[in-house]
PDB file of C-alpha atoms in Angstrom:
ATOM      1  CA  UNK A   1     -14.780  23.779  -4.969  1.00  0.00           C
ATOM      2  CA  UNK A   2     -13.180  21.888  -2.293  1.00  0.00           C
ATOM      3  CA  UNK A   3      -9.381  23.305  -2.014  1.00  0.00           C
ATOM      4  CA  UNK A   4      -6.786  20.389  -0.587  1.00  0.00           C
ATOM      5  CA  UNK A   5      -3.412  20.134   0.620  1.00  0.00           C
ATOM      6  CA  UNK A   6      -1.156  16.784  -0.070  1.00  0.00           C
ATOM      7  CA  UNK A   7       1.184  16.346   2.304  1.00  0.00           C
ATOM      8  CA  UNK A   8       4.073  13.865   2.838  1.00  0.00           C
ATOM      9  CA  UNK A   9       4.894  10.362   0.850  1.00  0.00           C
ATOM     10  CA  UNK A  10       6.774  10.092  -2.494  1.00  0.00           C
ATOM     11  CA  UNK A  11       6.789  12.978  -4.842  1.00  0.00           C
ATOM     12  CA  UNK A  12       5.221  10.908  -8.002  1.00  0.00           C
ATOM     13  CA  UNK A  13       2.883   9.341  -5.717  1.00  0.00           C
ATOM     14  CA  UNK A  14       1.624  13.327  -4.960  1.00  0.00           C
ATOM     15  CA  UNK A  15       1.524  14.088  -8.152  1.00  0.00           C
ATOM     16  CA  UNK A  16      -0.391  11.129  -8.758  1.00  0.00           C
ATOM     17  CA  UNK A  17      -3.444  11.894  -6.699  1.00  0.00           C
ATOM     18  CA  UNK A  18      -3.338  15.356  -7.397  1.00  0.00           C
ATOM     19  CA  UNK A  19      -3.940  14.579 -10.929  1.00  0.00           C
ATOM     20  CA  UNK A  20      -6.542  12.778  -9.672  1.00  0.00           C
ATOM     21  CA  UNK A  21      -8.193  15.765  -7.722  1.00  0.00           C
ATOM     22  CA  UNK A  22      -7.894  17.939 -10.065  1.00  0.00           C
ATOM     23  CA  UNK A  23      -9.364  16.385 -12.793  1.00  0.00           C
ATOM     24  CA  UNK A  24     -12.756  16.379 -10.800  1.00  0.00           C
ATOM     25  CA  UNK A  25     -15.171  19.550 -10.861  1.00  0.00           C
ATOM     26  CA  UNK A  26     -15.452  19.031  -7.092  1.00  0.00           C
ATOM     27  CA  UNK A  27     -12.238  20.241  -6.092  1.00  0.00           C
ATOM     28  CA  UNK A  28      -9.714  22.900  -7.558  1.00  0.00           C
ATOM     29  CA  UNK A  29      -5.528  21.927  -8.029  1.00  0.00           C
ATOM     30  CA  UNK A  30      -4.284  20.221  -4.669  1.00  0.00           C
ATOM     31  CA  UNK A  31      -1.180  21.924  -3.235  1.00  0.00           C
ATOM     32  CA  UNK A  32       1.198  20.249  -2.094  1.00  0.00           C
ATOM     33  CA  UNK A  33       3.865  19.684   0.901  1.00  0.00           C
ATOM     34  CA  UNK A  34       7.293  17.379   1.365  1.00  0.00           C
ATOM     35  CA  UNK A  35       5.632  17.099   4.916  1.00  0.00           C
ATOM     36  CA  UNK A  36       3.444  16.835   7.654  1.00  0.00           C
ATOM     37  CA  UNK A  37       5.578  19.397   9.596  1.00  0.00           C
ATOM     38  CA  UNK A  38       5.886  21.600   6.501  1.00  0.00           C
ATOM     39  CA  UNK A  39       1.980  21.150   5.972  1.00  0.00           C
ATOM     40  CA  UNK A  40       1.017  22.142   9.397  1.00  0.00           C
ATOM     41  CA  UNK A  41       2.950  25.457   9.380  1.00  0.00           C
ATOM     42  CA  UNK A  42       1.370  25.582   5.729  1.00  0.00           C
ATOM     43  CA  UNK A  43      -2.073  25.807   7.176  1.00  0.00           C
ATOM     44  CA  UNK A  44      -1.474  28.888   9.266  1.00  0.00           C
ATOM     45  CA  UNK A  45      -1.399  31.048   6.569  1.00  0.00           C
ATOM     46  CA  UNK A  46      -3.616  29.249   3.751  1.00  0.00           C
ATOM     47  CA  UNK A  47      -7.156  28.289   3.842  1.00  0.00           C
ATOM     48  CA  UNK A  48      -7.731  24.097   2.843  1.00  0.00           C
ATOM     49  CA  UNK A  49     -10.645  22.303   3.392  1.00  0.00           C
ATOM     50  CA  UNK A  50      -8.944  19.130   3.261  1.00  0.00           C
ATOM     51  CA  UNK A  51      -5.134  17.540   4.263  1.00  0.00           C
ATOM     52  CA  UNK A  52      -4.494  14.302   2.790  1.00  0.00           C
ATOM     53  CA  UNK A  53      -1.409  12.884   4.607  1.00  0.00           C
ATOM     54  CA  UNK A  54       0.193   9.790   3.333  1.00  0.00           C
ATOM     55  CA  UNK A  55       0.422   6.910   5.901  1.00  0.00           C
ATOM     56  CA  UNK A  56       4.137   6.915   5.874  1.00  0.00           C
ATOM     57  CA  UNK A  57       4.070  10.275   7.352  1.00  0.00           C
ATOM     58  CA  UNK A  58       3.143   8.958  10.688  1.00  0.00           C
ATOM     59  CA  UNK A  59       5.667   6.760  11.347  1.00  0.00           C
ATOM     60  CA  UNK A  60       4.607   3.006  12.530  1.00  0.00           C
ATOM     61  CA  UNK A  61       3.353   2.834  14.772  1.00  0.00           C
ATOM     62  CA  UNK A  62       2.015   6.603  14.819  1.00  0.00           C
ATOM     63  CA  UNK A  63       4.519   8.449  16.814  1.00  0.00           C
ATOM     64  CA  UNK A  64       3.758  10.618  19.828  1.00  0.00           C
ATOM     65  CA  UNK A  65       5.078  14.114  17.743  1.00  0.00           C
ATOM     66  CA  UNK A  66       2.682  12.925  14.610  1.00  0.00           C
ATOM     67  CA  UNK A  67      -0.227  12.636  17.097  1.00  0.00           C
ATOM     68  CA  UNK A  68       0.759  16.091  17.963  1.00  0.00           C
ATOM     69  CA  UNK A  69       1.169  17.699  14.294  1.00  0.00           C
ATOM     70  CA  UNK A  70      -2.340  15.873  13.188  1.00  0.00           C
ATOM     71  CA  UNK A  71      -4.251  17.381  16.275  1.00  0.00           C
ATOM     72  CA  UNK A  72      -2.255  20.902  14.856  1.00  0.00           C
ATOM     73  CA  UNK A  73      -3.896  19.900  11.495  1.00  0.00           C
ATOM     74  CA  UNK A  74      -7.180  18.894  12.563  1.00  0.00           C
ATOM     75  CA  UNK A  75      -7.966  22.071  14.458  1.00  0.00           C
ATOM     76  CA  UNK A  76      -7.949  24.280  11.599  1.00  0.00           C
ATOM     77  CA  UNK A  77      -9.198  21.901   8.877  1.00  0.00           C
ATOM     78  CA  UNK A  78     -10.181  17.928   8.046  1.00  0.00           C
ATOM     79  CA  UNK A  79      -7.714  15.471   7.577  1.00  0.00           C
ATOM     80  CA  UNK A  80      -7.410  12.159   5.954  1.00  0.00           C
ATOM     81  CA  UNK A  81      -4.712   9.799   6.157  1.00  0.00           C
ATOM     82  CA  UNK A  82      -4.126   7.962   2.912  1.00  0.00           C
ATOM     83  CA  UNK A  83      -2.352   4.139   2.744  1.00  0.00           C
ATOM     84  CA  UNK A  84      -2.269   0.778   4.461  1.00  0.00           C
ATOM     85  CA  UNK A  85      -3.199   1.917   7.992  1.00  0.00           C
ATOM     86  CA  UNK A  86      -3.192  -1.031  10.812  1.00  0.00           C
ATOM     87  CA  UNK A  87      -6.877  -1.402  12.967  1.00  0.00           C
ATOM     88  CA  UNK A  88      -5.143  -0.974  16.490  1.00  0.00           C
ATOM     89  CA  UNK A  89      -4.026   2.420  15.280  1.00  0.00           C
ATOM     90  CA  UNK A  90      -7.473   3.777  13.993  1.00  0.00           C
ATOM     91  CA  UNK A  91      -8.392   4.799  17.461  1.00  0.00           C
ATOM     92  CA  UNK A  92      -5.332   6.829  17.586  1.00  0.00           C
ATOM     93  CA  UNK A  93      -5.908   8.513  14.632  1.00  0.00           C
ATOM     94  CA  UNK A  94      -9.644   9.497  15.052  1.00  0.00           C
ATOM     95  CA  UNK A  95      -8.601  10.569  18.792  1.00  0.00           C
ATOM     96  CA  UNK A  96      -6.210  13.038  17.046  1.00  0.00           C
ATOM     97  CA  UNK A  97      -9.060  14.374  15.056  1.00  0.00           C
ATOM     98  CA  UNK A  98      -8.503  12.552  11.768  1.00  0.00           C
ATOM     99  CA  UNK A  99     -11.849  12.321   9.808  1.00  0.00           C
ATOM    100  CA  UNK A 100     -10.357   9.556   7.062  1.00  0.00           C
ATOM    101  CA  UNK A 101      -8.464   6.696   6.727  1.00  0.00           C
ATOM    102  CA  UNK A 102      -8.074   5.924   3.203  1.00  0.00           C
ATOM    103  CA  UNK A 103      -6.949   2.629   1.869  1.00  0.00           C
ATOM    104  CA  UNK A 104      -4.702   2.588  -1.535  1.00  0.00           C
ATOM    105  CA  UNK A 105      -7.558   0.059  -2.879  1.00  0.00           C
ATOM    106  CA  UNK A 106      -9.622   2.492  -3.730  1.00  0.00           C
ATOM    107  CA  UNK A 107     -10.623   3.060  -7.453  1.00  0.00           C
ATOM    108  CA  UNK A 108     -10.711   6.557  -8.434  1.00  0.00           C
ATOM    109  CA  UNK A 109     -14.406   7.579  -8.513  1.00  0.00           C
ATOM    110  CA  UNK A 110     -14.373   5.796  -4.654  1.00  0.00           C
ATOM    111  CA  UNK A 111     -11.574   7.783  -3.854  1.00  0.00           C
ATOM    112  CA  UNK A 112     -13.445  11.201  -4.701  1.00  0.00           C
ATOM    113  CA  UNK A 113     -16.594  10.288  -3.372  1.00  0.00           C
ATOM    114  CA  UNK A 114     -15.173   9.766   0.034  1.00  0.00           C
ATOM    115  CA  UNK A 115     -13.029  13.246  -0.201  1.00  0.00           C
ATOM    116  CA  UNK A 116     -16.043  14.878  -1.216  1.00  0.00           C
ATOM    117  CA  UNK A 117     -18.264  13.730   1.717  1.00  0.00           C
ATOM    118  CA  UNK A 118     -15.602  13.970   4.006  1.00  0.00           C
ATOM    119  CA  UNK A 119     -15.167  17.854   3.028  1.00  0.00           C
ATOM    120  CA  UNK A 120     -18.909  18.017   3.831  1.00  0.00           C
ATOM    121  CA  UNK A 121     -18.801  16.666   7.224  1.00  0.00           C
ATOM    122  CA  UNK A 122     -18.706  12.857   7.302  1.00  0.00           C
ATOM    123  CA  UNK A 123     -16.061  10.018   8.626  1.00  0.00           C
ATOM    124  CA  UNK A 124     -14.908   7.864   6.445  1.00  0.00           C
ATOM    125  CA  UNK A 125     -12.493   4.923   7.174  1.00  0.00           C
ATOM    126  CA  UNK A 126     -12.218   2.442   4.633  1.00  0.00           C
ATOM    127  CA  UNK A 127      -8.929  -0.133   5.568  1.00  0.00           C
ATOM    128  CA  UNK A 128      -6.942  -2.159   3.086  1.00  0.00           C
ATOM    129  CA  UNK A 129      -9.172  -5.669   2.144  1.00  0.00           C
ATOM    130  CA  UNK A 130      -6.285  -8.310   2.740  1.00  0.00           C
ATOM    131  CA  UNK A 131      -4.075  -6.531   4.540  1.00  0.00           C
ATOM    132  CA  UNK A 132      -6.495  -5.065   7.128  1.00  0.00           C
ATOM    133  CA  UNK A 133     -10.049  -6.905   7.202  1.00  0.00           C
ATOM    134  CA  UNK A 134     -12.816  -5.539   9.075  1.00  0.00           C
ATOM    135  CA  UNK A 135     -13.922  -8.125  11.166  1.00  0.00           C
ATOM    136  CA  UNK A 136     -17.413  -9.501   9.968  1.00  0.00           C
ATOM    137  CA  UNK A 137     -19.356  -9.487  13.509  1.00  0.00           C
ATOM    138  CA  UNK A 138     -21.690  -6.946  13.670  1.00  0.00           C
ATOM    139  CA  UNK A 139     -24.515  -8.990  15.713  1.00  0.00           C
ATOM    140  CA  UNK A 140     -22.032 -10.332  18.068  1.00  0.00           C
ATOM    141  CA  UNK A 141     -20.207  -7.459  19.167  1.00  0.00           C
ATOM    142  CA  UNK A 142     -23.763  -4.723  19.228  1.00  0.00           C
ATOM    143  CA  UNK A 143     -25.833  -7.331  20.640  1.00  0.00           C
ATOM    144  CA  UNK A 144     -25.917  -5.318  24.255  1.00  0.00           C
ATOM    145  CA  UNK A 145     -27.004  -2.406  22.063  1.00  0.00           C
ATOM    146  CA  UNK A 146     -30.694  -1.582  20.744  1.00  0.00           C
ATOM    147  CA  UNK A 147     -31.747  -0.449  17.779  1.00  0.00           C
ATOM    148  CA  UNK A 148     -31.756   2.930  18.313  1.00  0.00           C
ATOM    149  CA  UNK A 149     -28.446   2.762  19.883  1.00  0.00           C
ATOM    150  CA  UNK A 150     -27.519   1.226  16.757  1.00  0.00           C
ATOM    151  CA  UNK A 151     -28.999   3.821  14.420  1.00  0.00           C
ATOM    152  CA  UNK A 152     -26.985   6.533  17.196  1.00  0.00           C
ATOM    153  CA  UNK A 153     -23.841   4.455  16.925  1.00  0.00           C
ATOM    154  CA  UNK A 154     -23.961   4.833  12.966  1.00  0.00           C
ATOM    155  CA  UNK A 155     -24.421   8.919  13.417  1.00  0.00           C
ATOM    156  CA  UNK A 156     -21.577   8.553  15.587  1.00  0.00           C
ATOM    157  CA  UNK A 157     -18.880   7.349  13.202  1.00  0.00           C
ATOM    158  CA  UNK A 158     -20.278   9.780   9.982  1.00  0.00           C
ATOM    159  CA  UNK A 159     -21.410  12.748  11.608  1.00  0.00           C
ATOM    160  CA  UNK A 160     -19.461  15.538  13.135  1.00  0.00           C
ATOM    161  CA  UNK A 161     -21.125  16.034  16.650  1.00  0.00           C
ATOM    162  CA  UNK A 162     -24.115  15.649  18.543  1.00  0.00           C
ATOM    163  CA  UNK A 163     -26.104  18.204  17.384  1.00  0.00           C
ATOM    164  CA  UNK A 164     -25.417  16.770  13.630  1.00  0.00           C
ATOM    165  CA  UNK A 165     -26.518  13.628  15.218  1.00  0.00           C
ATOM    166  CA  UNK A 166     -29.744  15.119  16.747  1.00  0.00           C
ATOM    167  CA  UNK A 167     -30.811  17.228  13.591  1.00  0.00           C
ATOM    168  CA  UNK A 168     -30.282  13.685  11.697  1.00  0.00           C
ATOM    169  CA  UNK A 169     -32.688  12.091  13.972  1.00  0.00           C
ATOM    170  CA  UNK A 170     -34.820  15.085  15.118  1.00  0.00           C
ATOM    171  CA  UNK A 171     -34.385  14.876  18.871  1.00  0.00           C
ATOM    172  CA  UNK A 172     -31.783  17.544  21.006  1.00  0.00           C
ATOM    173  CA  UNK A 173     -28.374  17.279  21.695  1.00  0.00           C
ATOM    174  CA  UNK A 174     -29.109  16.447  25.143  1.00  0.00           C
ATOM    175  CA  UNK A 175     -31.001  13.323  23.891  1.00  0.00           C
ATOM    176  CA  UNK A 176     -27.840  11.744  21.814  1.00  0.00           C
ATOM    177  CA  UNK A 177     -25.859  13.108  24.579  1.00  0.00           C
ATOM    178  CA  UNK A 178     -27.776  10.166  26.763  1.00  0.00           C
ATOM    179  CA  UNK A 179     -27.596   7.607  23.911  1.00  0.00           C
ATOM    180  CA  UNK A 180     -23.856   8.176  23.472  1.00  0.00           C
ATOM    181  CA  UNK A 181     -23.206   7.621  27.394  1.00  0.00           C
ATOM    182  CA  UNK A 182     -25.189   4.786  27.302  1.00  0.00           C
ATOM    183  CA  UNK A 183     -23.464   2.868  24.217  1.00  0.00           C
ATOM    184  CA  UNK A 184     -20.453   3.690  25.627  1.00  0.00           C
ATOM    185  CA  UNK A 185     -21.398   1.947  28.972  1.00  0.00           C
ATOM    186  CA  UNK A 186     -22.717  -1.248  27.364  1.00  0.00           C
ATOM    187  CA  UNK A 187     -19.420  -1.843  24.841  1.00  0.00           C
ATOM    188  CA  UNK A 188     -16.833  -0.839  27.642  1.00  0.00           C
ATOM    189  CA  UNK A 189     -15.409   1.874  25.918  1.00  0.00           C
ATOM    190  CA  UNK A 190     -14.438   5.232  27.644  1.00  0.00           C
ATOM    191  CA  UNK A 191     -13.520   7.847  24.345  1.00  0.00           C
ATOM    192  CA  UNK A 192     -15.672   8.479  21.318  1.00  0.00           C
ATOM    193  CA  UNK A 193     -13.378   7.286  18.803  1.00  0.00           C
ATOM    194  CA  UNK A 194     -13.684   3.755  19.982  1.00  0.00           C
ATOM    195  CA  UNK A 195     -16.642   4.430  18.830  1.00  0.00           C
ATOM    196  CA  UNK A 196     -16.593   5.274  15.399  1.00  0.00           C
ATOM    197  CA  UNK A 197     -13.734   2.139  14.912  1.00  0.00           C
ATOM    198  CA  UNK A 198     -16.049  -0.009  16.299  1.00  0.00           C
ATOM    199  CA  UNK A 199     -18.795   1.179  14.179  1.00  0.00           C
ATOM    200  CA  UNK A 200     -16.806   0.126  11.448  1.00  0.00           C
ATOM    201  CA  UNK A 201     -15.123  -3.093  12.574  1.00  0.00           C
ATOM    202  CA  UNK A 202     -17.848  -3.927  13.244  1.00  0.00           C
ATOM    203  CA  UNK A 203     -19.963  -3.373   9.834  1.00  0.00           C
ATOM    204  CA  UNK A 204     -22.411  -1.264  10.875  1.00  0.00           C
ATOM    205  CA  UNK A 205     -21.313   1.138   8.804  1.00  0.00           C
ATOM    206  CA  UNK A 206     -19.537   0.052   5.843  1.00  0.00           C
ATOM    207  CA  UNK A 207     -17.825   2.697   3.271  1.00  0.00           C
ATOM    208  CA  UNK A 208     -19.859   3.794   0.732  1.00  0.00           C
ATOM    209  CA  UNK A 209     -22.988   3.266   2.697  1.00  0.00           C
ATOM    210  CA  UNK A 210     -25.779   5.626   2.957  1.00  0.00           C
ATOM    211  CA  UNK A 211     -24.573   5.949   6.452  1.00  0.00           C
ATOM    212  CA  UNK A 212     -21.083   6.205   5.420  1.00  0.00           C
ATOM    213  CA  UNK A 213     -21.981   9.325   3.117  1.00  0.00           C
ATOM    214  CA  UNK A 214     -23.651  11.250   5.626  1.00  0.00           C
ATOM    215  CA  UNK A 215     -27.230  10.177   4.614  1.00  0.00           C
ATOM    216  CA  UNK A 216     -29.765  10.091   7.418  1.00  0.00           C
ATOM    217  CA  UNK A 217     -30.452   5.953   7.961  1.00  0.00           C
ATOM    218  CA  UNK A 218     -33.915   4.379   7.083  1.00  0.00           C
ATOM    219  CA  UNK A 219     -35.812   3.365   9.684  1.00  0.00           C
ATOM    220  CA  UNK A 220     -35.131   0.073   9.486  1.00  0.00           C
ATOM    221  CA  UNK A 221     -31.434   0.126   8.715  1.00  0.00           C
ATOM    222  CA  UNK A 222     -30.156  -0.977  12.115  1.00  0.00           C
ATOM    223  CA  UNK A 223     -32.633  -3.603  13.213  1.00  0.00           C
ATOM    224  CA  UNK A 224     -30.761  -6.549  14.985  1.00  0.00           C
TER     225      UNK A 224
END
């Protein structure tokens, strides 16, 4: 059973969710924390799989000391932010180690599902739909890429590291290592959580997805 902290957002709200959680066989009774802060110091002592923050936690736009406390979180567990979540700061958030952003959309069984593969290694972000749309562009903005560097790209945003990536697809770390530079070369990006936004933005991988849960892609999943 997956074990998960709530931290931060309005006390009913926590409750809430953790009614939620712990009505599923996946995971056992959340605990639960006033705060980030309180949560971080939390995790020094307890053993969690999974932090849920709530957005307003972070202050908007994320705050230098909330970048601080969720790279403090993300070292000894995963974390997923929960609530309406703007694009321009996803990159922020993944580059603090954040493995989920979580829009209030979600209908319960959605919800799970993406704390459950989450727990088991993969990235899930899944924005408000009004609010925040992904931008529908996929061809336009891969075009420069191939597909293989598609298929990589994919890996990218729902697996952990490279040598996920290369057990996925059966080649060495050294291998995605080369794919990875190269992608990041031909979008003009320079950190690896531009990455996994893009990969997202841009519909490659959509939430949900086969991709999106982890599962290794079909062969011809990514062809332009």
């Amino acid at each position: 059973m997956h074990r998960v902290i709530l931290a931060g957002g309005p006390a009913l709200v926590r409750d809430a969710y953790r009614h939620i959680i712990a009505a599923s066989p996946a995971f056992a009774r959340p605990a639960q924390t006033a705060s980030l802060s309180e949560a971080v110091t939390t995790l020094t002592a307890t053993t969690c799989d999974l932090l849920i923050v709530e957005a307003q936690e972070l202050d908007r736009p994320t705050s230098a000391a909330a970048q601080v406390r969720l790279h403090q979180a993300a070292a000894r567990t995963r974390v997923v932010v929960l609530g309406k979540i703007p694009p321009s700061e996803l990159p922020s958030l993944t580059g603090a180690g954040v493995s989920g952003v979580l829009g209030p959309h979600l209908e319960a069984g959605e919800f799970l599902t993406a704390l459950d593969v989450i727990c088991r290694g993969a990235m899930v972000i899944s924005p408000a739909p009004a609010q925040a749309p992904l931008t529908p562009a996929p061809h336009n903005a891969l075009t420069p890429l191939t597909r293989r560097e598609r298929e990589v790209l994919a890996l990218v945003a729902t697996r952990p590291d490279n040598s996920a990536i290369a057990d996925a697809l059966g080649v060495s770390p050294l291998t995605v290592k080369s794919h990875v530079n190269r992608i990041m070369h031909k979008l003009a990006v320079s950190r690896r959580s531009q990455l996994v936004v893009l990969a997202y933005e841009s519909r490659l991988v959509v939430p949900g997805s086969p991709a999106a849960t982890g599962a290794a892609p079909r062969g011809n999943a990514f062809a332009p």
